[in-house]
Amino acid sequence: NIFRGGAVYAGSYNETEAYLYFCRAGLEFLKVSGRQPDIIHLHEWQTSAAAMLYWEVYNKAGLSNPRVILTIHNMDNTGECRAEEFRVTGVEGDLFNTVEKALDERTIGHNPERLSLLKGGVVYSNAVTTVSPTYAVETSTGQGGWLSGTLSMYSSKYHGILNGIDDVMWDPMRDLYLPCAFS
């Protein structure tokens, strides 16, 4: 039972373990069902392990059509994870415990060194998007904290897409398809 306690968020369970479990479960579902989506779209560190597992396990096991996109909304939490915690996925975390893959460089020399699931998602995804072109530039040129170097290294696949809607086209005061106007 991965959920212990009475709340889905901030429950009395290990959230990292739950997210890792669901990353594996989602990929396992695709494999067993034979589904081959065009895109697997991940968001934040909570789903980043799916990119890592996809390329190291599931792509080699026949789930070969999808490409992986990771969207980063906020870099305040990068999904710190010990290599042994990653085992809940059925894969040894040591596979990712290198600077080139998912090792959080800030933890080198610490006991234990830790993975950054968000960094792993950046490294393993085919494309990485964020909430605006400005934020993409800022985060890959120093304002992304310690991940700026990784984002800069993968700048060819890192894109800012403006977050939001066209407030003229989708104005509820003028939308003819709504039963009543509102603001």
XYZ file of C-alpha atoms in Angstrom:
183
model
C 0.000 0.000 0.000
C 1.754 3.142 -1.186
C -0.814 5.455 0.398
C -0.839 5.541 4.144
C -2.841 8.247 5.802
C -5.916 10.178 4.889
C -4.652 12.650 2.277
C -3.504 12.281 -1.314
C -1.193 15.317 -1.106
C 1.005 15.801 1.937
C -0.203 12.492 3.296
C 1.643 10.391 5.791
C 3.311 8.357 3.051
C 6.485 8.673 1.018
C 5.477 10.896 -1.905
C 8.644 10.165 -3.861
C 7.925 6.439 -3.637
C 4.343 7.005 -4.806
C 5.415 9.121 -7.803
C 8.088 6.604 -8.792
C 5.535 3.800 -8.549
C 3.066 5.635 -10.790
C 5.768 6.453 -13.361
C 6.459 2.743 -13.671
C 2.752 1.823 -13.587
C 1.914 4.219 -16.432
C 4.652 2.822 -18.669
C 3.746 -0.739 -17.730
C 0.134 -0.022 -18.741
C 1.262 1.211 -22.153
C 3.443 -1.863 -22.659
C 0.836 -4.422 -21.555
C -2.032 -2.751 -23.436
C 0.031 -2.463 -26.619
C -0.671 1.240 -26.890
C 1.945 3.311 -28.708
C 1.109 6.999 -28.197
C 2.954 9.600 -30.227
C 3.829 11.662 -27.160
C 4.295 10.993 -23.478
C 3.952 14.425 -21.901
C 5.418 14.702 -18.405
C 5.193 17.562 -15.920
C 7.665 18.460 -13.187
C 9.915 16.177 -11.123
C 6.988 14.022 -10.030
C 6.768 12.390 -13.463
C 10.371 12.805 -14.639
C 11.330 9.235 -13.753
C 9.015 8.088 -16.556
C 11.459 9.580 -19.105
C 14.356 7.766 -17.458
C 12.499 4.449 -17.314
C 11.132 4.838 -20.836
C 14.542 5.075 -22.498
C 16.364 2.608 -20.244
C 13.665 -0.091 -20.048
C 10.449 0.337 -22.015
C 11.784 1.572 -25.348
C 14.030 -1.495 -25.456
C 11.032 -3.686 -24.528
C 8.996 -2.674 -27.577
C 7.353 0.596 -26.533
C 9.175 2.292 -29.371
C 6.850 4.867 -30.944
C 6.475 7.566 -28.270
C 8.680 10.560 -27.835
C 8.925 12.181 -24.428
C 8.253 15.826 -23.600
C 8.849 17.250 -20.137
C 7.276 20.547 -19.094
C 8.856 22.412 -16.201
C 6.660 24.940 -14.442
C 8.812 25.548 -11.380
C 12.369 24.579 -10.480
C 12.093 25.061 -6.746
C 11.869 21.322 -6.165
C 13.952 18.993 -8.290
C 12.827 15.658 -6.863
C 15.752 14.580 -4.731
C 15.913 10.787 -4.513
C 18.429 8.316 -3.125
C 19.508 5.611 -5.582
C 18.065 2.915 -3.318
C 14.685 4.704 -3.250
C 14.514 4.365 -7.026
C 14.282 0.558 -6.595
C 10.521 0.872 -6.079
C 10.395 1.133 -9.894
C 12.042 -2.268 -10.246
C 15.179 -0.620 -11.641
C 18.359 0.055 -9.683
C 18.922 3.762 -9.157
C 22.665 3.247 -9.579
C 21.961 3.092 -13.328
C 21.264 6.846 -13.197
C 23.820 7.801 -10.553
C 26.229 9.650 -12.866
C 26.590 13.364 -13.578
C 25.708 12.689 -17.224
C 22.360 11.144 -16.269
C 20.663 12.206 -13.020
C 23.213 12.654 -10.232
C 22.617 15.883 -8.337
C 26.115 17.370 -8.469
C 25.502 19.275 -5.258
C 25.515 15.956 -3.379
C 28.840 14.625 -4.680
C 30.901 13.565 -1.700
C 27.886 13.433 0.588
C 26.627 10.199 2.037
C 24.466 9.300 0.276
C 24.800 11.043 -3.058
C 21.361 11.658 -4.523
C 19.604 11.691 -7.842
C 17.625 14.644 -9.127
C 14.557 13.271 -10.890
C 14.006 16.600 -12.676
C 17.566 16.550 -14.020
C 17.025 12.974 -15.195
C 13.850 14.083 -16.930
C 15.716 16.866 -18.724
C 18.504 14.527 -19.815
C 16.218 11.713 -20.993
C 13.368 13.688 -22.616
C 13.312 14.374 -26.347
C 12.073 17.899 -25.690
C 11.782 20.070 -22.598
C 9.404 22.994 -22.404
C 8.743 25.674 -19.852
C 6.134 28.384 -19.301
C 7.614 31.167 -21.445
C 10.510 32.001 -23.748
C 11.769 34.460 -21.127
C 11.776 31.830 -18.377
C 13.639 29.423 -20.669
C 16.401 31.975 -21.221
C 16.562 32.943 -17.547
C 16.725 29.369 -16.282
C 19.352 28.239 -18.759
C 21.622 31.238 -18.152
C 22.041 31.236 -14.410
C 18.646 31.831 -12.839
C 17.728 28.137 -12.895
C 19.825 27.430 -9.839
C 22.168 24.499 -10.060
C 20.163 23.067 -12.998
C 21.135 26.013 -15.238
C 24.196 24.110 -16.466
C 22.118 21.082 -17.463
C 19.489 23.256 -19.158
C 22.212 25.127 -21.011
C 23.847 21.861 -22.090
C 20.518 20.689 -23.531
C 19.466 24.102 -24.888
C 18.747 22.673 -28.341
C 15.775 20.786 -26.910
C 14.754 23.345 -24.257
C 11.963 25.686 -25.374
C 9.794 28.293 -23.712
C 6.161 28.276 -24.782
C 4.072 31.187 -23.580
C 1.668 30.021 -20.915
C -1.863 31.386 -21.099
C -4.790 31.969 -23.413
C -5.835 34.473 -26.038
C -8.049 36.669 -23.875
C -9.682 38.307 -26.905
C -10.695 35.064 -28.585
C -11.744 33.421 -25.324
C -13.394 36.441 -23.675
C -16.439 35.118 -21.750
C -18.137 38.535 -22.117
C -18.157 38.153 -25.926
C -18.168 34.377 -26.524
C -21.246 33.575 -28.641
C -21.056 29.891 -27.764
C -21.609 30.409 -24.039
C -25.227 30.321 -22.792
C -24.631 33.611 -20.954
C -21.890 36.197 -20.803
C -19.868 36.689 -17.659
C -16.729 38.407 -16.454
